XYZ file of C-alpha atoms in Angstrom:
212
model
C 86.516 71.202 88.321
C 85.813 71.776 84.613
C 86.992 75.364 85.007
C 90.258 74.258 86.635
C 90.890 71.643 83.942
C 90.151 74.202 81.213
C 92.615 76.705 82.668
C 95.311 74.080 83.093
C 94.850 72.760 79.563
C 94.924 76.227 78.043
C 98.064 77.072 79.991
C 99.854 73.952 78.791
C 98.776 74.468 75.177
C 99.874 78.107 75.151
C 103.209 77.323 76.828
C 103.986 74.506 74.407
C 103.057 76.555 71.374
C 105.076 79.498 72.616
C 108.154 77.293 73.071
C 107.863 75.889 69.545
C 108.002 79.394 68.099
C 110.419 81.018 70.504
C 113.392 80.780 68.143
C 111.599 81.246 64.854
C 112.785 83.904 62.456
C 110.798 86.949 61.426
C 108.188 85.592 59.013
C 108.654 88.492 56.619
C 112.419 88.885 56.516
C 113.831 85.635 57.860
C 115.962 87.716 60.223
C 116.604 86.763 63.833
C 117.780 90.258 64.719
C 116.211 91.539 67.919
C 115.902 95.254 68.662
C 116.393 96.037 72.343
C 113.249 97.286 74.020
C 111.038 96.206 71.135
C 108.902 93.054 70.777
C 110.024 90.016 68.825
C 108.350 89.198 65.538
C 105.210 87.036 65.815
C 105.621 83.319 65.185
C 105.190 82.648 61.451
C 103.067 79.561 62.191
C 100.702 81.690 64.260
C 100.424 84.312 61.514
C 99.820 81.637 58.884
C 96.757 80.440 60.800
C 95.109 83.851 60.247
C 94.080 82.852 56.730
C 90.364 82.328 56.205
C 89.323 83.446 59.692
C 86.862 86.162 60.746
C 88.682 89.502 60.983
C 88.067 93.064 62.098
C 88.305 96.191 59.922
C 92.101 96.157 60.289
C 92.334 92.618 58.963
C 93.177 91.089 62.348
C 91.666 87.816 63.544
C 88.768 87.709 65.998
C 89.854 84.938 68.377
C 87.815 82.749 70.695
C 88.460 83.333 74.396
C 89.964 79.846 74.585
C 92.751 80.963 72.232
C 95.320 82.662 74.427
C 98.121 83.095 71.881
C 97.226 85.757 69.360
C 98.582 87.755 66.452
C 97.477 91.252 67.431
C 97.616 94.751 65.975
C 98.845 97.196 68.593
C 98.970 100.964 68.677
C 100.213 103.324 71.368
C 98.807 106.243 73.314
C 99.894 108.673 76.002
C 98.150 110.899 78.526
C 100.393 113.635 77.128
C 98.168 113.747 74.029
C 95.664 115.629 76.210
C 92.681 114.228 74.347
C 89.246 115.682 75.235
C 87.532 113.557 77.878
C 90.795 111.895 78.919
C 91.501 113.122 82.486
C 95.300 113.076 82.770
C 96.721 109.781 83.972
C 93.332 108.418 85.050
C 92.143 105.362 83.148
C 88.608 104.237 82.304
C 88.524 102.096 85.445
C 88.957 105.204 87.590
C 92.484 104.395 88.722
C 95.902 105.622 87.576
C 97.572 104.414 84.391
C 100.539 102.152 85.161
C 104.022 102.226 83.673
C 106.887 100.654 85.594
C 109.525 97.945 85.168
C 107.045 95.130 85.798
C 103.493 96.164 84.935
C 102.080 98.480 82.274
C 98.625 99.671 81.275
C 96.858 98.964 78.007
C 93.532 99.877 76.445
C 91.220 97.680 74.381
C 87.614 96.974 73.494
C 86.361 95.463 76.771
C 84.113 93.040 74.895
C 87.304 91.507 73.461
C 89.683 91.978 76.402
C 87.609 92.652 79.544
C 88.765 94.956 82.310
C 91.590 93.375 84.319
C 92.813 91.075 81.547
C 96.573 90.550 81.745
C 98.818 89.598 78.847
C 102.432 89.423 77.760
C 104.002 90.532 74.488
C 106.573 88.203 72.952
C 110.092 89.519 73.512
C 109.210 91.962 76.297
C 109.467 91.312 80.067
C 106.419 93.284 81.156
C 102.980 92.199 82.298
C 100.316 94.335 80.621
C 96.908 94.940 82.188
C 93.814 96.163 80.360
C 92.475 99.018 82.480
C 91.444 101.479 79.783
C 89.518 101.785 76.531
C 89.197 104.251 73.661
C 86.602 105.159 71.039
C 88.890 104.108 68.178
C 89.255 100.633 69.713
C 85.546 99.794 69.902
C 84.627 97.063 67.442
C 88.269 96.118 66.796
C 90.759 93.576 68.135
C 93.478 96.214 68.522
C 95.313 96.732 71.819
C 96.566 100.238 72.622
C 99.781 100.235 74.680
C 100.169 103.063 77.194
C 103.343 105.158 77.086
C 104.114 108.059 79.471
C 105.732 110.291 76.837
C 104.894 111.314 73.283
C 108.318 110.250 72.023
C 107.845 106.727 73.423
C 104.369 106.635 71.929
C 105.633 107.611 68.483
C 108.505 105.122 68.683
C 106.032 102.277 69.202
C 103.680 103.501 66.497
C 101.507 100.733 65.086
C 102.885 97.202 64.997
C 101.634 93.626 64.911
C 102.866 91.509 67.805
C 102.379 88.127 69.402
C 100.320 88.331 72.563
C 99.613 85.674 75.188
C 96.676 86.214 77.550
C 97.834 85.005 80.957
C 94.824 86.044 83.035
C 91.318 86.899 81.926
C 89.612 89.900 83.464
C 85.910 90.305 84.221
C 83.245 90.739 81.554
C 80.692 91.282 84.308
C 82.637 94.115 85.914
C 83.188 95.612 82.457
C 79.451 95.462 81.801
C 78.634 97.182 85.088
C 81.058 100.053 84.483
C 79.914 100.551 80.896
C 76.233 100.375 81.809
C 76.212 103.953 83.081
C 78.240 105.242 80.132
C 76.000 104.129 77.283
C 75.431 107.740 76.293
C 78.783 107.432 74.495
C 78.518 105.403 71.303
C 81.683 103.385 71.874
C 80.658 102.471 75.417
C 77.220 101.445 74.187
C 78.795 99.305 71.492
C 81.095 97.528 73.949
C 78.268 97.101 76.469
C 75.978 95.559 73.844
C 78.692 93.144 72.707
C 79.462 92.112 76.294
C 75.794 91.476 77.125
C 75.491 89.342 74.004
C 78.578 87.356 74.985
C 77.369 86.898 78.568
C 73.989 85.651 77.337
C 75.645 82.931 75.254
C 77.628 81.657 78.231
C 80.592 81.172 75.906
C 83.207 83.446 77.389
C 86.301 83.312 79.578
C 85.488 83.509 83.259
C 87.373 85.792 85.629
C 90.674 84.193 86.667
C 92.075 84.875 90.101
C 95.751 84.570 89.229
C 98.214 84.724 86.341
C 98.485 81.216 84.875
C 102.003 81.382 83.398
């Protein structure tokens, strides 16, 4: 019952906060101009709350799992980069990277966004799912957005966006998959952070459906 009430409360809080910022201007320029195919500027009130909080090496806030709306640094990657150890379109979960009109893949530190976590980016219609990770993401709050072509990847570049987590993935499943990969420093780092989080009991539990 507590779990159900927590999910409902978080959904209502995130929805209300999102609505209050939906029509806000770009905090830096004051412009309401929207570029087609690109995310809207993060809510200025959300960005203002970053002050004084714990941050990663990129200066981005480390949020509690209960905080679904986030000001997040994003980058972009593509299987076309042909990076060593990256087997084509296969993701770290052992399935195929997704890119269609509804759902798209993303990579992150699984101790921050566990495998299966779903989120939306303000101003875009897609549902993103965390099914991948990367060595440069370990120890950061950055989300890497998958793009099928190098030109699309470069167009996205690096940008700060407003993200809303709509369904938490599984820390336990993330731990199990990373357990056998601890020979890689970034996997070991994520695994250690997940175990620490699981031991505290203070983490988002796996959600069976998208909340909103």
